[in-house]
Amino acid sequence: MTPAWLSFFGFKESPFSKEVTDADLWLPSSKTALVDELCEALSERASVSMVGEPGVGKTCVLRALRHRLPSAGFRLTYCHNATLGRRDFYRQLCLALGLAPSATAAGVFYAVTTHVEELGHERLHPVFLLDEAHLLHQDVLDHLHILLNYQWDSKSLLSLVLVGLPELEGRLARRHHRSLYSRVHTRLRVEPLTPDDTAEYLRFRLARVGCEKELFASDAVAMMHECASGALRDLDRLATAALRESARKKRKLVERDVLARIVDSDTAEVAS
């Protein structure tokens, strides 16, 4: 059954759902440039760190990378459970790679590194995407530079892409981790949306579900941008809530007063 607010606006699906294919992702020029830099770094077999505040589009950039990077030359493996200890981290990698994990820490590490070398023989460059990397267990972070060491550290057979909140930069920059950080040659930051980006994003997501007219008043868009602090995830939530509220009021245009009530409600919930 289609929710009433979708029917009111003539939508068949929610315009701000996260269920979007890689090919249909919206990226402003700033994030497209990040994808370009990632592709260039990985084509040079480098490792990368990428940080940004919650919801600013880090995972969108990774998904765009997955869509852009040629599968013929690369093998991407995505891991997001960053709170595991070292043995379980490598067991997780084994499972993600389709390998049977050993019972010992040495065994799982050997399985992963042997697999990386075999991919090299097949002219495939493996890329391990480690999301939420700011949460990596200290034992794992201490060991990652060893994972990058092949043939007496003379071959770049593997790239790591470490993705997380800005705290990740601080952890990597500690003297204790200089062996890893010195191997991370490309260091990127995902910035929040600009006001123009926000307006463009709203139009893009509406057009994706067949709506070409403006549903958000300009002052409502400005307020959404300010309240979301340029974060896509918060923008999706606010836009959806605003459309629902406007539909309840039988109003085809989302105006600032509707946004104000939603923001006030959010503020009251946080205060309580």
Tab-separated table of C-alpha atoms in Angstrom:
chain	number	residue	atom	x	y	z
A	1	MET	CA	0.000	0.000	0.000
A	2	THR	CA	1.411	3.411	-1.007
A	3	PRO	CA	1.730	5.842	1.931
A	4	ALA	CA	-0.716	8.773	1.754
A	5	TRP	CA	2.004	11.420	1.489
A	6	LEU	CA	3.534	9.733	-1.564
A	7	SER	CA	0.134	9.580	-3.262
A	8	PHE	CA	-0.529	13.243	-2.432
A	9	PHE	CA	2.594	14.323	-4.350
A	10	GLY	CA	2.150	11.697	-7.068
A	11	PHE	CA	5.232	9.694	-6.114
A	12	LYS	CA	5.514	5.943	-6.592
A	13	GLU	CA	8.512	5.797	-4.261
A	14	SER	CA	10.169	7.986	-1.670
A	15	PRO	CA	12.470	10.513	-3.375
A	16	PHE	CA	14.880	10.557	-0.440
A	17	SER	CA	15.269	6.846	0.226
A	18	LYS	CA	18.808	5.521	0.528
A	19	GLU	CA	17.892	2.694	-1.859
A	20	VAL	CA	19.583	4.193	-4.912
A	21	THR	CA	21.700	2.277	-7.415
A	22	ASP	CA	25.353	3.219	-7.827
A	23	ALA	CA	24.629	4.523	-11.328
A	24	ASP	CA	21.901	6.869	-10.011
A	25	LEU	CA	23.943	8.441	-7.211
A	26	TRP	CA	24.140	12.216	-7.131
A	27	LEU	CA	27.586	13.706	-6.651
A	28	PRO	CA	28.508	17.406	-6.750
A	29	SER	CA	31.677	18.407	-8.555
A	30	SER	CA	33.653	18.363	-5.281
A	31	LYS	CA	32.804	14.701	-4.644
A	32	THR	CA	33.281	13.759	-8.286
A	33	ALA	CA	36.800	15.142	-7.904
A	34	LEU	CA	37.312	12.863	-4.881
A	35	VAL	CA	36.274	9.839	-6.951
A	36	ASP	CA	38.754	10.936	-9.622
A	37	GLU	CA	41.525	11.163	-7.015
A	38	LEU	CA	40.628	7.757	-5.594
A	39	CYS	CA	40.691	6.147	-9.041
A	40	GLU	CA	44.031	7.763	-9.805
A	41	ALA	CA	45.537	6.652	-6.500
A	42	LEU	CA	44.341	3.071	-6.913
A	43	SER	CA	45.573	2.935	-10.517
A	44	GLU	CA	48.982	3.793	-9.017
A	45	ARG	CA	48.477	1.035	-6.420
A	46	ALA	CA	48.583	3.526	-3.566
A	47	SER	CA	46.737	3.388	-0.260
A	48	VAL	CA	44.263	6.096	0.739
A	49	SER	CA	42.678	7.658	3.817
A	50	MET	CA	39.385	9.511	3.475
A	51	VAL	CA	37.700	11.317	6.361
A	52	GLY	CA	34.582	13.389	6.845
A	53	GLU	CA	31.851	14.166	9.343
A	54	PRO	CA	28.863	11.770	9.643
A	55	GLY	CA	26.457	11.835	6.715
A	56	VAL	CA	28.489	14.034	4.339
A	57	GLY	CA	28.692	11.340	1.654
A	58	LYS	CA	31.744	9.164	2.346
A	59	THR	CA	29.904	5.956	1.480
A	60	CYS	CA	28.407	7.625	-1.617
A	61	VAL	CA	31.946	8.348	-2.785
A	62	LEU	CA	32.884	4.694	-2.198
A	63	ARG	CA	29.845	3.501	-4.141
A	64	ALA	CA	30.696	5.856	-7.003
A	65	LEU	CA	34.230	4.443	-6.909
A	66	ARG	CA	32.831	0.912	-7.150
A	67	HIS	CA	30.776	1.959	-10.170
A	68	ARG	CA	33.699	3.735	-11.845
A	69	LEU	CA	36.653	1.400	-11.192
A	70	PRO	CA	37.084	-1.205	-13.955
A	71	SER	CA	36.332	-4.664	-12.611
A	72	ALA	CA	38.761	-6.180	-15.106
A	73	GLY	CA	41.786	-4.880	-13.209
A	74	PHE	CA	40.619	-4.509	-9.609
A	75	ARG	CA	39.034	-6.636	-6.890
A	76	LEU	CA	37.233	-4.553	-4.270
A	77	THR	CA	36.448	-5.944	-0.823
A	78	TYR	CA	34.331	-3.861	1.559
A	79	CYS	CA	34.487	-4.284	5.353
A	80	HIS	CA	32.553	-2.121	7.802
A	81	ASN	CA	32.776	-4.038	11.091
A	82	ALA	CA	35.793	-2.179	12.409
A	83	THR	CA	35.545	-3.066	16.099
A	84	LEU	CA	36.947	-6.585	15.843
A	85	GLY	CA	40.220	-7.758	17.338
A	86	ARG	CA	43.068	-8.665	15.019
A	87	ARG	CA	42.291	-12.361	14.518
A	88	ASP	CA	38.576	-11.774	13.967
A	89	PHE	CA	39.370	-8.879	11.630
A	90	TYR	CA	41.412	-11.192	9.406
A	91	ARG	CA	38.749	-13.901	9.699
A	92	GLN	CA	36.234	-11.324	8.459
A	93	LEU	CA	38.521	-10.500	5.535
A	94	CYS	CA	38.840	-14.203	4.725
A	95	LEU	CA	35.071	-14.610	4.614
A	96	ALA	CA	34.653	-11.470	2.481
A	97	LEU	CA	37.273	-12.852	0.069
A	98	GLY	CA	35.575	-16.254	-0.082
A	99	LEU	CA	38.358	-18.000	1.824
A	100	ALA	CA	38.012	-20.578	4.574
A	101	PRO	CA	39.334	-18.883	7.743
A	102	SER	CA	41.884	-20.715	9.855
A	103	ALA	CA	41.594	-21.024	13.616
A	104	THR	CA	44.837	-19.151	14.354
A	105	ALA	CA	45.804	-15.511	13.850
A	106	ALA	CA	48.869	-16.532	11.856
A	107	GLY	CA	46.766	-18.845	9.689
A	108	VAL	CA	44.181	-16.223	8.701
A	109	PHE	CA	46.870	-13.632	8.004
A	110	TYR	CA	48.707	-16.127	5.799
A	111	ALA	CA	45.480	-16.943	3.926
A	112	VAL	CA	44.800	-13.272	3.186
A	113	THR	CA	48.345	-12.419	2.087
A	114	THR	CA	48.620	-15.550	-0.067
A	115	HIS	CA	45.329	-14.626	-1.747
A	116	VAL	CA	46.642	-11.107	-2.421
A	117	GLU	CA	49.748	-12.550	-4.080
A	118	GLU	CA	47.638	-14.941	-6.191
A	119	LEU	CA	45.504	-12.028	-7.411
A	120	GLY	CA	48.713	-10.261	-8.397
A	121	HIS	CA	49.666	-13.224	-10.564
A	122	GLU	CA	46.223	-12.896	-12.219
A	123	ARG	CA	46.896	-9.182	-12.886
A	124	LEU	CA	44.137	-8.173	-10.460
A	125	HIS	CA	44.860	-5.469	-7.909
A	126	PRO	CA	42.993	-6.056	-4.632
A	127	VAL	CA	41.587	-3.054	-2.775
A	128	PHE	CA	40.379	-3.426	0.817
A	129	LEU	CA	37.836	-0.708	1.697
A	130	LEU	CA	37.804	-0.388	5.499
A	131	ASP	CA	34.815	1.733	6.517
A	132	GLU	CA	34.392	3.171	10.032
A	133	ALA	CA	38.180	2.937	10.275
A	134	HIS	CA	38.299	5.455	13.139
A	135	LEU	CA	36.903	2.566	15.241
A	136	LEU	CA	39.604	0.064	14.273
A	137	HIS	CA	40.905	-1.963	17.191
A	138	GLN	CA	44.380	-0.854	18.214
A	139	ASP	CA	45.796	-4.323	17.509
A	140	VAL	CA	44.476	-4.113	13.941
A	141	LEU	CA	45.793	-0.611	13.335
A	142	ASP	CA	49.198	-1.692	14.658
A	143	HIS	CA	49.293	-4.532	12.118
A	144	LEU	CA	47.979	-2.991	8.881
A	145	HIS	CA	51.383	-1.821	7.650
A	146	ILE	CA	52.508	-5.469	7.729
A	147	LEU	CA	49.547	-6.378	5.515
A	148	LEU	CA	50.949	-3.934	2.927
A	149	ASN	CA	54.427	-5.474	2.956
A	150	TYR	CA	55.118	-7.897	0.079
A	151	GLN	CA	58.356	-9.277	-1.348
A	152	TRP	CA	60.620	-7.412	1.060
A	153	ASP	CA	58.404	-4.335	0.717
A	154	SER	CA	59.319	-4.034	-2.949
A	155	LYS	CA	55.868	-4.668	-4.497
A	156	SER	CA	52.579	-2.777	-4.139
A	157	LEU	CA	50.256	-5.764	-4.373
A	158	LEU	CA	47.453	-4.330	-2.224
A	159	SER	CA	45.766	-0.976	-1.600
A	160	LEU	CA	43.962	-0.053	1.596
A	161	VAL	CA	41.259	2.627	1.624
A	162	LEU	CA	40.716	3.731	5.231
A	163	VAL	CA	37.447	5.642	5.618
A	164	GLY	CA	36.131	7.235	8.780
A	165	LEU	CA	35.376	10.270	10.878
A	166	PRO	CA	37.997	13.039	11.233
A	167	GLU	CA	39.320	11.326	14.379
A	168	LEU	CA	40.946	8.790	12.056
A	169	GLU	CA	43.450	11.431	10.930
A	170	GLY	CA	44.490	12.005	14.513
A	171	ARG	CA	44.993	8.304	15.168
A	172	LEU	CA	47.013	7.760	11.999
A	173	ALA	CA	49.183	10.818	12.624
A	174	ARG	CA	50.446	9.513	15.975
A	175	ARG	CA	54.121	8.639	15.971
A	176	HIS	CA	53.196	5.097	16.983
A	177	HIS	CA	51.517	4.600	13.565
A	178	ARG	CA	54.114	6.256	11.355
A	179	SER	CA	54.908	2.930	9.593
A	180	LEU	CA	51.299	2.774	8.382
A	181	TYR	CA	50.720	6.484	7.787
A	182	SER	CA	53.861	6.837	5.681
A	183	ARG	CA	52.375	4.220	3.344
A	184	VAL	CA	49.104	6.167	2.948
A	185	HIS	CA	50.159	8.514	0.161
A	186	THR	CA	46.723	9.934	-0.716
A	187	ARG	CA	44.831	11.675	2.102
A	188	LEU	CA	41.361	12.984	1.291
A	189	ARG	CA	38.629	14.862	3.130
A	190	VAL	CA	34.915	14.838	2.250
A	191	GLU	CA	33.476	18.291	2.870
A	192	PRO	CA	29.818	19.108	3.670
A	193	LEU	CA	27.508	20.310	0.903
A	194	THR	CA	27.425	23.974	-0.055
A	195	PRO	CA	24.035	25.793	-0.189
A	196	ASP	CA	24.001	25.446	-3.986
A	197	ASP	CA	24.796	21.730	-3.646
A	198	THR	CA	21.814	21.307	-1.310
A	199	ALA	CA	19.383	22.935	-3.749
A	200	GLU	CA	20.772	20.873	-6.637
A	201	TYR	CA	20.557	17.663	-4.607
A	202	LEU	CA	16.892	18.227	-3.725
A	203	ARG	CA	16.021	18.865	-7.374
A	204	PHE	CA	17.978	15.806	-8.508
A	205	ARG	CA	16.276	13.458	-6.045
A	206	LEU	CA	12.822	14.785	-6.947
A	207	ALA	CA	13.534	14.449	-10.668
A	208	ARG	CA	14.624	10.853	-10.110
A	209	VAL	CA	11.021	9.983	-9.086
A	210	GLY	CA	9.527	11.973	-11.950
A	211	CYS	CA	8.929	15.347	-10.279
A	212	GLU	CA	10.282	18.302	-12.274
A	213	LYS	CA	8.597	21.107	-10.335
A	214	GLU	CA	9.906	22.881	-7.244
A	215	LEU	CA	8.389	21.412	-4.071
A	216	PHE	CA	10.555	23.306	-1.583
A	217	ALA	CA	10.385	27.084	-1.175
A	218	SER	CA	13.781	28.786	-1.360
A	219	ASP	CA	13.730	29.836	2.307
A	220	ALA	CA	12.825	26.256	3.283
A	221	VAL	CA	15.816	24.976	1.273
A	222	ALA	CA	18.086	27.485	3.029
A	223	MET	CA	16.786	26.376	6.424
A	224	MET	CA	17.246	22.694	5.561
A	225	HIS	CA	20.826	23.326	4.513
A	226	GLU	CA	21.573	25.150	7.750
A	227	CYS	CA	19.935	22.508	9.938
A	228	ALA	CA	21.558	19.598	8.107
A	229	SER	CA	24.997	21.283	8.222
A	230	GLY	CA	25.603	20.063	4.681
A	231	ALA	CA	25.104	16.382	5.584
A	232	LEU	CA	23.222	14.275	3.020
A	233	ARG	CA	21.809	11.867	5.589
A	234	ASP	CA	20.229	14.642	7.659
A	235	LEU	CA	19.020	16.351	4.498
A	236	ASP	CA	17.191	13.169	3.440
A	237	ARG	CA	15.532	12.904	6.846
A	238	LEU	CA	14.442	16.551	6.964
A	239	ALA	CA	13.171	16.577	3.377
A	240	THR	CA	11.105	13.422	3.934
A	241	ALA	CA	9.634	14.742	7.186
A	242	ALA	CA	8.807	18.076	5.517
A	243	LEU	CA	7.023	16.394	2.611
A	244	ARG	CA	4.994	14.252	5.009
A	245	GLU	CA	3.978	17.284	7.071
A	246	SER	CA	3.046	19.325	3.993
A	247	ALA	CA	0.934	16.441	2.670
A	248	ARG	CA	-0.931	16.265	5.979
A	249	LYS	CA	-1.695	19.959	5.594
A	250	LYS	CA	-2.694	19.497	1.917
A	251	ARG	CA	0.023	21.897	0.802
A	252	LYS	CA	1.869	21.218	-2.453
A	253	LEU	CA	4.780	23.521	-1.563
A	254	VAL	CA	7.008	22.923	1.466
A	255	GLU	CA	7.477	26.283	3.142
A	256	ARG	CA	9.705	27.513	5.937
A	257	ASP	CA	7.046	27.276	8.673
A	258	VAL	CA	6.745	23.515	8.056
A	259	LEU	CA	10.513	23.095	8.401
A	260	ALA	CA	10.519	25.225	11.532
A	261	ARG	CA	7.998	22.926	13.235
A	262	ILE	CA	10.045	19.839	12.325
A	263	VAL	CA	13.253	21.414	13.611
A	264	ASP	CA	11.520	22.552	16.819
A	265	SER	CA	10.239	19.019	17.321
A	266	ASP	CA	13.749	17.598	16.822
A	267	THR	CA	15.159	20.117	19.290
A	268	ALA	CA	12.515	19.215	21.884
A	269	GLU	CA	13.295	15.497	21.516
A	270	VAL	CA	17.015	16.112	22.023
A	271	ALA	CA	16.335	18.320	25.056
A	272	SER	CA	14.146	15.670	26.664
